[in-house]
């Protein structure tokens, strides 16, 4: 299983200038390579290398850096093609799709640049790195990270690392190949109902309320509106300073919720059943005042956190169809849209069961999880002689 670990570089002034110049040089070169690829119909990587490698070397890039620039550019076009094929950029002829396909891909001056072990080496005891730049090899560049991150780097780092610049601060994002724990046979499944009012509700009774997170989002939204309306230099500086604050807070909340769910499943020997909510934003129709909460809903990130934490612990995870989980009674199985009295109340019209709507949905998801697991499990019936 591949995970990433982020460390913060703390270079001296001259080292910071060299790193900044390097990122700008390689991304400017990547934009040029992208233009060549676009003109030639995006050829394969080997053919693209024949047309661009000599020029990249003449621009002062090392051999490995030039190869990474070409590969980065080709991968960007591969991603664009996959997004077009999946319909993520709209239907053929749509404004967004035409805009994406009608011009070469460009790279920001501070966009990430991949490094391999030939142009980046780690000294874990000294907490320094040696890294290639256009000004030569920089040695003894200090980095900072948590003890857990340092341990993961020391034991599991393998492959490429990306150098990025964010608000004048440099980071290295390293790939760590962490072994997965052996998956056990679950005794049952914990159903997890994801939502906006309640971030997650499980069939074991755990409920992560979303009130605090939603209030934080609303405060950030109001503050951004006020600063954008003001438009002064100090307001713009504050906007830049507070950028990604909401995203960091949301990620922290999702880490806490996912860890609680996975820990409970591991302790009880259960699996985890999640709803497959792919495409939900395009399926539902809401009023204008309800669109912001829907598009701020980070259900995908929470699901990814649960999935990778479960893999590390050996906890089985299955995805189920969310259809009718909010309308079906978990006691008698009757499906009726009138069973959902309100956002929080579920009252069955058939058997009279009364419970919290999210609790009811989580029990339905748990039952579906067991069905999916049983259907996908290998048969243990002895082979016919």
Tab-separated table of C-alpha atoms in Angstrom:
chain	number	residue	atom	x	y	z
A	1	UNK	CA	0.000	0.000	0.000
A	2	UNK	CA	1.396	3.378	-1.018
A	3	UNK	CA	1.091	6.304	1.390
A	4	UNK	CA	2.649	9.751	1.256
A	5	UNK	CA	4.509	11.603	3.988
A	6	UNK	CA	5.018	15.355	3.867
A	7	UNK	CA	8.067	17.025	5.403
A	8	UNK	CA	8.850	20.726	5.595
A	9	UNK	CA	12.194	21.918	4.269
A	10	UNK	CA	14.040	24.612	6.201
A	11	UNK	CA	16.685	25.852	3.748
A	12	UNK	CA	19.070	28.751	4.224
A	13	UNK	CA	18.455	31.902	2.178
A	14	UNK	CA	20.758	30.901	-0.671
A	15	UNK	CA	19.383	27.355	-0.670
A	16	UNK	CA	15.799	28.672	-0.822
A	17	UNK	CA	16.691	30.869	-3.788
A	18	UNK	CA	18.213	27.877	-5.612
A	19	UNK	CA	15.146	25.693	-4.924
A	20	UNK	CA	12.781	28.429	-6.097
A	21	UNK	CA	14.787	29.014	-9.288
A	22	UNK	CA	14.863	25.265	-9.945
A	23	UNK	CA	11.091	24.890	-9.697
A	24	UNK	CA	10.524	27.819	-12.015
A	25	UNK	CA	13.036	26.526	-14.535
A	26	UNK	CA	11.687	22.964	-14.673
A	27	UNK	CA	8.058	24.108	-14.878
A	28	UNK	CA	8.867	26.596	-17.607
A	29	UNK	CA	10.563	23.726	-19.451
A	30	UNK	CA	7.517	21.523	-18.834
A	31	UNK	CA	5.281	24.172	-20.443
A	32	UNK	CA	7.572	24.163	-23.488
A	33	UNK	CA	7.513	20.351	-23.681
A	34	UNK	CA	3.717	20.490	-23.380
A	35	UNK	CA	3.572	22.834	-26.374
A	36	UNK	CA	5.714	20.472	-28.438
A	37	UNK	CA	3.550	17.504	-27.418
A	38	UNK	CA	0.363	19.384	-28.332
A	39	UNK	CA	1.702	20.353	-31.754
A	40	UNK	CA	2.736	16.765	-32.521
A	41	UNK	CA	-0.488	15.183	-31.337
A	42	UNK	CA	0.825	14.081	-27.917
A	43	UNK	CA	3.224	11.325	-29.016
A	44	UNK	CA	4.422	8.507	-26.779
A	45	UNK	CA	6.978	9.305	-24.122
A	46	UNK	CA	9.913	7.814	-26.034
A	47	UNK	CA	9.100	9.782	-29.198
A	48	UNK	CA	8.515	12.962	-27.185
A	49	UNK	CA	11.932	12.488	-25.590
A	50	UNK	CA	13.576	12.485	-29.033
A	51	UNK	CA	12.075	15.898	-29.820
A	52	UNK	CA	12.755	17.614	-26.471
A	53	UNK	CA	15.630	16.002	-24.539
A	54	UNK	CA	18.478	17.922	-26.230
A	55	UNK	CA	16.760	21.275	-25.699
A	56	UNK	CA	16.091	20.512	-22.040
A	57	UNK	CA	19.764	19.702	-21.519
A	58	UNK	CA	20.668	22.998	-23.206
A	59	UNK	CA	18.392	24.822	-20.748
A	60	UNK	CA	20.565	23.608	-17.887
A	61	UNK	CA	18.564	20.627	-16.686
A	62	UNK	CA	20.359	17.500	-15.563
A	63	UNK	CA	19.733	14.168	-17.264
A	64	UNK	CA	17.343	12.849	-14.610
A	65	UNK	CA	15.536	16.191	-14.255
A	66	UNK	CA	14.998	16.334	-18.022
A	67	UNK	CA	13.570	12.806	-18.019
A	68	UNK	CA	11.221	13.685	-15.159
A	69	UNK	CA	10.013	16.844	-16.925
A	70	UNK	CA	9.146	14.817	-20.044
A	71	UNK	CA	7.431	12.103	-18.023
A	72	UNK	CA	5.523	14.665	-15.935
A	73	UNK	CA	4.217	16.335	-19.077
A	74	UNK	CA	3.204	13.057	-20.708
A	75	UNK	CA	1.447	11.932	-17.525
A	76	UNK	CA	-0.508	15.204	-17.462
A	77	UNK	CA	-1.899	14.466	-20.924
A	78	UNK	CA	-2.691	10.892	-19.888
A	79	UNK	CA	-4.698	12.258	-16.946
A	80	UNK	CA	-6.502	14.731	-19.209
A	81	UNK	CA	-7.436	11.937	-21.608
A	82	UNK	CA	-8.739	9.791	-18.746
A	83	UNK	CA	-10.864	12.676	-17.429
A	84	UNK	CA	-12.310	13.284	-20.893
A	85	UNK	CA	-13.095	9.580	-21.307
A	86	UNK	CA	-14.767	9.448	-17.885
A	87	UNK	CA	-16.899	12.520	-18.655
A	88	UNK	CA	-15.404	14.607	-15.849
A	89	UNK	CA	-15.017	17.584	-18.206
A	90	UNK	CA	-18.539	17.455	-19.580
A	91	UNK	CA	-20.112	16.163	-22.763
A	92	UNK	CA	-18.491	16.546	-26.215
A	93	UNK	CA	-18.735	20.171	-27.298
A	94	UNK	CA	-19.232	21.547	-23.789
A	95	UNK	CA	-17.422	24.782	-22.980
A	96	UNK	CA	-15.232	23.246	-20.293
A	97	UNK	CA	-14.197	20.273	-22.413
A	98	UNK	CA	-13.443	22.398	-25.492
A	99	UNK	CA	-11.312	24.740	-23.389
A	100	UNK	CA	-9.302	21.825	-21.969
A	101	UNK	CA	-8.711	20.153	-25.332
A	102	UNK	CA	-8.044	23.250	-27.460
A	103	UNK	CA	-4.747	24.352	-25.925
A	104	UNK	CA	-1.581	22.845	-24.394
A	105	UNK	CA	-1.475	21.990	-20.708
A	106	UNK	CA	0.402	24.574	-18.647
A	107	UNK	CA	2.218	24.209	-15.334
A	108	UNK	CA	2.314	26.714	-12.490
A	109	UNK	CA	5.780	28.126	-11.669
A	110	UNK	CA	5.690	26.436	-8.243
A	111	UNK	CA	4.115	23.153	-9.400
A	112	UNK	CA	5.526	19.892	-8.050
A	113	UNK	CA	8.675	18.399	-9.540
A	114	UNK	CA	9.396	14.680	-9.014
A	115	UNK	CA	12.815	13.528	-7.721
A	116	UNK	CA	14.184	9.999	-7.600
A	117	UNK	CA	17.055	8.559	-5.569
A	118	UNK	CA	19.606	9.729	-8.138
A	119	UNK	CA	18.875	13.402	-7.548
A	120	UNK	CA	17.613	13.296	-3.940
A	121	UNK	CA	19.066	11.476	-0.941
A	122	UNK	CA	17.887	11.427	2.676
A	123	UNK	CA	19.985	11.561	5.864
A	124	UNK	CA	17.501	10.541	8.536
A	125	UNK	CA	19.764	10.801	11.579
A	126	UNK	CA	20.785	14.373	10.739
A	127	UNK	CA	17.300	15.167	9.312
A	128	UNK	CA	18.769	16.657	6.157
A	129	UNK	CA	18.494	15.998	2.432
A	130	UNK	CA	20.850	16.361	-0.502
A	131	UNK	CA	18.958	17.602	-3.544
A	132	UNK	CA	19.718	18.538	-7.158
A	133	UNK	CA	19.090	22.114	-8.306
A	134	UNK	CA	19.971	24.109	-11.407
A	135	UNK	CA	22.639	25.811	-9.265
A	136	UNK	CA	24.251	22.492	-8.373
A	137	UNK	CA	23.793	19.894	-5.665
A	138	UNK	CA	22.566	21.283	-2.336
A	139	UNK	CA	23.758	19.302	0.675
A	140	UNK	CA	22.638	19.557	4.258
A	141	UNK	CA	19.191	21.046	3.596
A	142	UNK	CA	17.341	20.585	6.884
A	143	UNK	CA	13.805	19.227	7.112
A	144	UNK	CA	11.249	18.972	9.925
A	145	UNK	CA	8.527	16.413	10.546
A	146	UNK	CA	6.828	14.522	13.360
A	147	UNK	CA	8.533	11.500	14.994
A	148	UNK	CA	5.919	9.192	13.429
A	149	UNK	CA	6.559	10.644	9.963
A	150	UNK	CA	10.321	10.253	10.425
A	151	UNK	CA	9.845	6.627	11.462
A	152	UNK	CA	7.693	5.952	8.393
A	153	UNK	CA	10.300	7.576	6.135
A	154	UNK	CA	13.100	5.550	7.667
A	155	UNK	CA	11.266	2.217	7.426
A	156	UNK	CA	9.067	2.480	4.343
A	157	UNK	CA	10.176	5.285	2.008
A	158	UNK	CA	10.532	3.964	-1.507
A	159	UNK	CA	10.237	5.592	-4.924
A	160	UNK	CA	9.920	9.209	-5.958
A	161	UNK	CA	9.469	12.334	-3.857
A	162	UNK	CA	7.870	15.576	-5.046
A	163	UNK	CA	9.290	19.021	-4.316
A	164	UNK	CA	6.630	21.737	-4.068
A	165	UNK	CA	6.531	25.371	-3.000
A	166	UNK	CA	3.498	26.623	-1.124
A	167	UNK	CA	3.290	30.267	-0.017
A	168	UNK	CA	7.057	30.561	-0.045
A	169	UNK	CA	7.575	27.373	1.990
A	170	UNK	CA	9.145	24.258	0.460
A	171	UNK	CA	7.885	20.739	1.115
A	172	UNK	CA	8.939	17.253	0.087
A	173	UNK	CA	6.151	14.728	-0.377
A	174	UNK	CA	7.675	11.254	-0.175
A	175	UNK	CA	6.067	7.970	-1.250
A	176	UNK	CA	6.136	5.229	1.393
A	177	UNK	CA	5.368	1.615	0.553
A	178	UNK	CA	3.654	0.330	3.720
A	179	UNK	CA	2.819	-3.399	3.918
A	180	UNK	CA	-0.857	-4.254	4.359
A	181	UNK	CA	-1.979	-6.353	7.298
A	182	UNK	CA	-3.537	-9.727	6.563
A	183	UNK	CA	-7.285	-9.332	6.218
A	184	UNK	CA	-9.328	-11.340	8.719
A	185	UNK	CA	-12.735	-12.964	8.348
A	186	UNK	CA	-15.260	-10.473	9.821
A	187	UNK	CA	-17.853	-11.562	12.351
A	188	UNK	CA	-20.224	-8.878	11.067
A	189	UNK	CA	-20.204	-5.453	9.445
A	190	UNK	CA	-20.403	-1.959	10.866
A	191	UNK	CA	-22.643	0.112	8.608
A	192	UNK	CA	-21.518	3.729	8.169
A	193	UNK	CA	-24.077	6.301	7.038
A	194	UNK	CA	-22.355	9.438	5.719
A	195	UNK	CA	-24.059	12.800	5.793
A	196	UNK	CA	-23.759	16.567	6.142
A	197	UNK	CA	-25.703	17.140	9.365
A	198	UNK	CA	-23.984	14.124	10.907
A	199	UNK	CA	-20.606	13.381	9.330
A	200	UNK	CA	-20.849	9.663	10.055
A	201	UNK	CA	-23.289	7.455	11.949
A	202	UNK	CA	-22.443	3.808	12.583
A	203	UNK	CA	-24.624	0.824	13.384
A	204	UNK	CA	-22.727	0.460	16.684
A	205	UNK	CA	-24.177	3.756	17.974
A	206	UNK	CA	-21.280	6.123	17.211
A	207	UNK	CA	-22.368	9.449	15.733
A	208	UNK	CA	-19.947	12.166	14.593
A	209	UNK	CA	-21.977	15.368	14.615
A	210	UNK	CA	-21.252	17.806	11.810
A	211	UNK	CA	-22.433	20.916	13.633
A	212	UNK	CA	-18.964	22.124	14.576
A	213	UNK	CA	-17.516	21.501	11.124
A	214	UNK	CA	-20.464	23.165	9.378
A	215	UNK	CA	-20.216	26.215	11.641
A	216	UNK	CA	-16.493	26.434	10.895
A	217	UNK	CA	-17.206	26.309	7.150
A	218	UNK	CA	-19.855	29.013	7.430
A	219	UNK	CA	-17.498	31.283	9.390
A	220	UNK	CA	-14.763	30.810	6.800
A	221	UNK	CA	-17.211	31.495	3.958
A	222	UNK	CA	-18.496	34.694	5.589
A	223	UNK	CA	-14.964	35.909	6.270
A	224	UNK	CA	-13.891	35.232	2.684
A	225	UNK	CA	-16.886	37.188	1.384
A	226	UNK	CA	-16.066	40.179	3.576
A	227	UNK	CA	-12.380	40.201	2.643
A	228	UNK	CA	-13.120	39.787	-1.065
A	229	UNK	CA	-15.644	42.626	-0.930
A	230	UNK	CA	-13.135	44.878	0.840
A	231	UNK	CA	-10.467	44.270	-1.802
A	232	UNK	CA	-7.608	46.129	-0.101
A	233	UNK	CA	-4.014	44.907	-0.111
A	234	UNK	CA	-4.215	43.921	3.546
A	235	UNK	CA	-7.458	42.022	2.869
A	236	UNK	CA	-5.796	40.121	0.017
A	237	UNK	CA	-2.805	39.315	2.232
A	238	UNK	CA	-5.148	37.932	4.879
A	239	UNK	CA	-7.014	35.890	2.275
A	240	UNK	CA	-3.750	34.348	1.130
A	241	UNK	CA	-2.679	33.699	4.724
A	242	UNK	CA	-5.955	31.904	5.510
A	243	UNK	CA	-6.010	29.847	2.301
A	244	UNK	CA	-6.500	26.105	2.856
A	245	UNK	CA	-7.396	26.698	6.516
A	246	UNK	CA	-10.826	25.150	6.007
A	247	UNK	CA	-9.368	22.202	4.077
A	248	UNK	CA	-6.841	21.480	6.832
A	249	UNK	CA	-9.520	21.598	9.525
A	250	UNK	CA	-11.802	19.305	7.510
A	251	UNK	CA	-8.987	16.804	6.931
A	252	UNK	CA	-8.212	16.754	10.664
A	253	UNK	CA	-11.858	16.055	11.545
A	254	UNK	CA	-12.046	13.272	8.948
A	255	UNK	CA	-8.862	11.699	10.315
A	256	UNK	CA	-10.368	11.615	13.821
A	257	UNK	CA	-13.690	10.156	12.646
A	258	UNK	CA	-12.080	7.529	10.400
A	259	UNK	CA	-9.652	6.439	13.120
A	260	UNK	CA	-12.528	5.969	15.581
A	261	UNK	CA	-14.516	3.844	13.113
A	262	UNK	CA	-11.569	1.641	12.097
A	263	UNK	CA	-10.437	1.160	15.710
A	264	UNK	CA	-13.942	0.010	16.701
A	265	UNK	CA	-14.084	-2.435	13.784
A	266	UNK	CA	-10.654	-3.851	14.604
A	267	UNK	CA	-11.510	-4.265	18.294
A	268	UNK	CA	-14.784	-6.088	17.560
A	269	UNK	CA	-13.471	-8.154	14.644
A	270	UNK	CA	-15.981	-6.573	12.280
A	271	UNK	CA	-15.795	-5.261	8.739
A	272	UNK	CA	-16.861	-1.807	7.544
A	273	UNK	CA	-19.649	-1.162	5.033
A	274	UNK	CA	-19.616	2.209	3.264
A	275	UNK	CA	-22.049	3.773	0.811
A	276	UNK	CA	-20.920	4.143	-2.787
A	277	UNK	CA	-21.814	7.823	-3.313
A	278	UNK	CA	-20.080	8.254	-6.675
A	279	UNK	CA	-21.809	10.943	-8.760
A	280	UNK	CA	-24.211	12.042	-6.025
A	281	UNK	CA	-23.561	15.749	-6.671
A	282	UNK	CA	-24.677	15.429	-10.286
A	283	UNK	CA	-27.736	13.311	-9.410
A	284	UNK	CA	-29.413	15.520	-6.822
A	285	UNK	CA	-31.169	18.829	-7.409
A	286	UNK	CA	-31.135	21.377	-4.617
A	287	UNK	CA	-32.012	24.982	-3.949
A	288	UNK	CA	-29.273	27.564	-4.365
A	289	UNK	CA	-28.731	27.946	-0.603
A	290	UNK	CA	-28.213	24.163	-0.276
A	291	UNK	CA	-25.567	23.830	-3.000
A	292	UNK	CA	-22.627	25.153	-0.988
A	293	UNK	CA	-22.988	22.555	1.827
A	294	UNK	CA	-23.384	19.766	-0.747
A	295	UNK	CA	-20.271	20.715	-2.716
A	296	UNK	CA	-18.293	21.206	0.513
A	297	UNK	CA	-19.244	17.707	1.691
A	298	UNK	CA	-16.002	15.702	1.942
A	299	UNK	CA	-17.485	12.188	1.883
A	300	UNK	CA	-14.859	10.963	-0.604
A	301	UNK	CA	-11.956	12.061	1.595
A	302	UNK	CA	-13.503	10.420	4.664
A	303	UNK	CA	-14.044	7.198	2.724
A	304	UNK	CA	-10.426	7.204	1.529
A	305	UNK	CA	-9.164	7.747	5.074
A	306	UNK	CA	-11.291	4.867	6.367
A	307	UNK	CA	-10.121	2.611	3.537
A	308	UNK	CA	-6.365	3.121	3.955
A	309	UNK	CA	-6.520	2.925	7.760
A	310	UNK	CA	-8.537	-0.280	7.445
A	311	UNK	CA	-5.946	-1.792	5.078
A	312	UNK	CA	-3.184	-1.096	7.595
A	313	UNK	CA	-5.216	-2.844	10.296
A	314	UNK	CA	-6.472	-5.746	8.145
A	315	UNK	CA	-10.113	-4.646	8.461
A	316	UNK	CA	-12.314	-5.666	5.471
A	317	UNK	CA	-14.120	-2.779	3.737
A	318	UNK	CA	-16.994	-3.135	1.255
A	319	UNK	CA	-19.031	-0.559	-0.662
A	320	UNK	CA	-22.788	-0.956	-0.999
A	321	UNK	CA	-25.535	0.616	-3.085
A	322	UNK	CA	-27.067	3.465	-1.025
A	323	UNK	CA	-30.465	3.211	-2.743
A	324	UNK	CA	-33.416	3.280	-0.311
A	325	UNK	CA	-31.235	2.988	2.800
A	326	UNK	CA	-32.978	6.093	4.179
A	327	UNK	CA	-36.501	4.934	3.271
A	328	UNK	CA	-36.324	1.255	4.237
A	329	UNK	CA	-37.201	0.174	7.755
A	330	UNK	CA	-34.356	-1.755	9.345
A	331	UNK	CA	-36.868	-3.682	11.485
A	332	UNK	CA	-39.431	-4.958	8.976
A	333	UNK	CA	-37.831	-4.102	5.628
A	334	UNK	CA	-40.760	-1.980	4.337
A	335	UNK	CA	-39.715	0.725	1.858
A	336	UNK	CA	-41.785	3.911	1.863
A	337	UNK	CA	-40.586	7.451	1.274
A	338	UNK	CA	-43.068	8.626	3.905
A	339	UNK	CA	-41.126	6.671	6.553
A	340	UNK	CA	-38.615	9.525	6.630
A	341	UNK	CA	-40.527	12.067	8.693
A	342	UNK	CA	-37.703	14.628	8.825
A	343	UNK	CA	-33.946	14.842	8.570
A	344	UNK	CA	-33.564	13.195	11.992
A	345	UNK	CA	-36.749	11.146	12.457
A	346	UNK	CA	-37.643	7.780	10.961
A	347	UNK	CA	-41.108	6.357	11.675
A	348	UNK	CA	-42.106	3.170	9.855
A	349	UNK	CA	-45.637	3.255	8.406
A	350	UNK	CA	-45.850	-0.537	8.568
A	351	UNK	CA	-44.501	-1.739	11.923
A	352	UNK	CA	-44.394	1.587	13.786
A	353	UNK	CA	-40.652	1.484	14.535
A	354	UNK	CA	-39.392	4.904	15.640
A	355	UNK	CA	-35.676	5.773	15.623
A	356	UNK	CA	-33.106	8.273	14.432
A	357	UNK	CA	-33.047	8.298	10.630
A	358	UNK	CA	-29.256	7.970	10.416
A	359	UNK	CA	-29.269	5.009	12.833
A	360	UNK	CA	-31.854	3.277	10.675
A	361	UNK	CA	-29.806	3.889	7.526
A	362	UNK	CA	-26.617	2.591	9.159
A	363	UNK	CA	-28.340	-0.710	10.076
A	364	UNK	CA	-29.537	-1.092	6.480
A	365	UNK	CA	-26.006	-0.455	5.215
A	366	UNK	CA	-24.630	-3.002	7.686
A	367	UNK	CA	-27.021	-5.653	6.377
A	368	UNK	CA	-26.139	-4.818	2.773
A	369	UNK	CA	-22.459	-5.064	3.666
A	370	UNK	CA	-22.884	-8.643	4.889
A	371	UNK	CA	-24.723	-9.521	1.664
A	372	UNK	CA	-21.989	-8.021	-0.516
A	373	UNK	CA	-19.262	-9.805	1.463
A	374	UNK	CA	-21.049	-13.154	1.271
A	375	UNK	CA	-21.624	-12.781	-2.471
A	376	UNK	CA	-17.975	-11.965	-3.121
A	377	UNK	CA	-16.469	-14.563	-0.808
A	378	UNK	CA	-14.970	-17.729	-2.270
A	379	UNK	CA	-17.012	-20.893	-1.862
A	380	UNK	CA	-15.767	-23.224	0.885
A	381	UNK	CA	-17.768	-26.214	-0.280
A	382	UNK	CA	-15.430	-29.171	-0.906
A	383	UNK	CA	-14.751	-29.874	-4.560
A	384	UNK	CA	-16.792	-32.671	-6.137
A	385	UNK	CA	-14.617	-35.785	-6.494
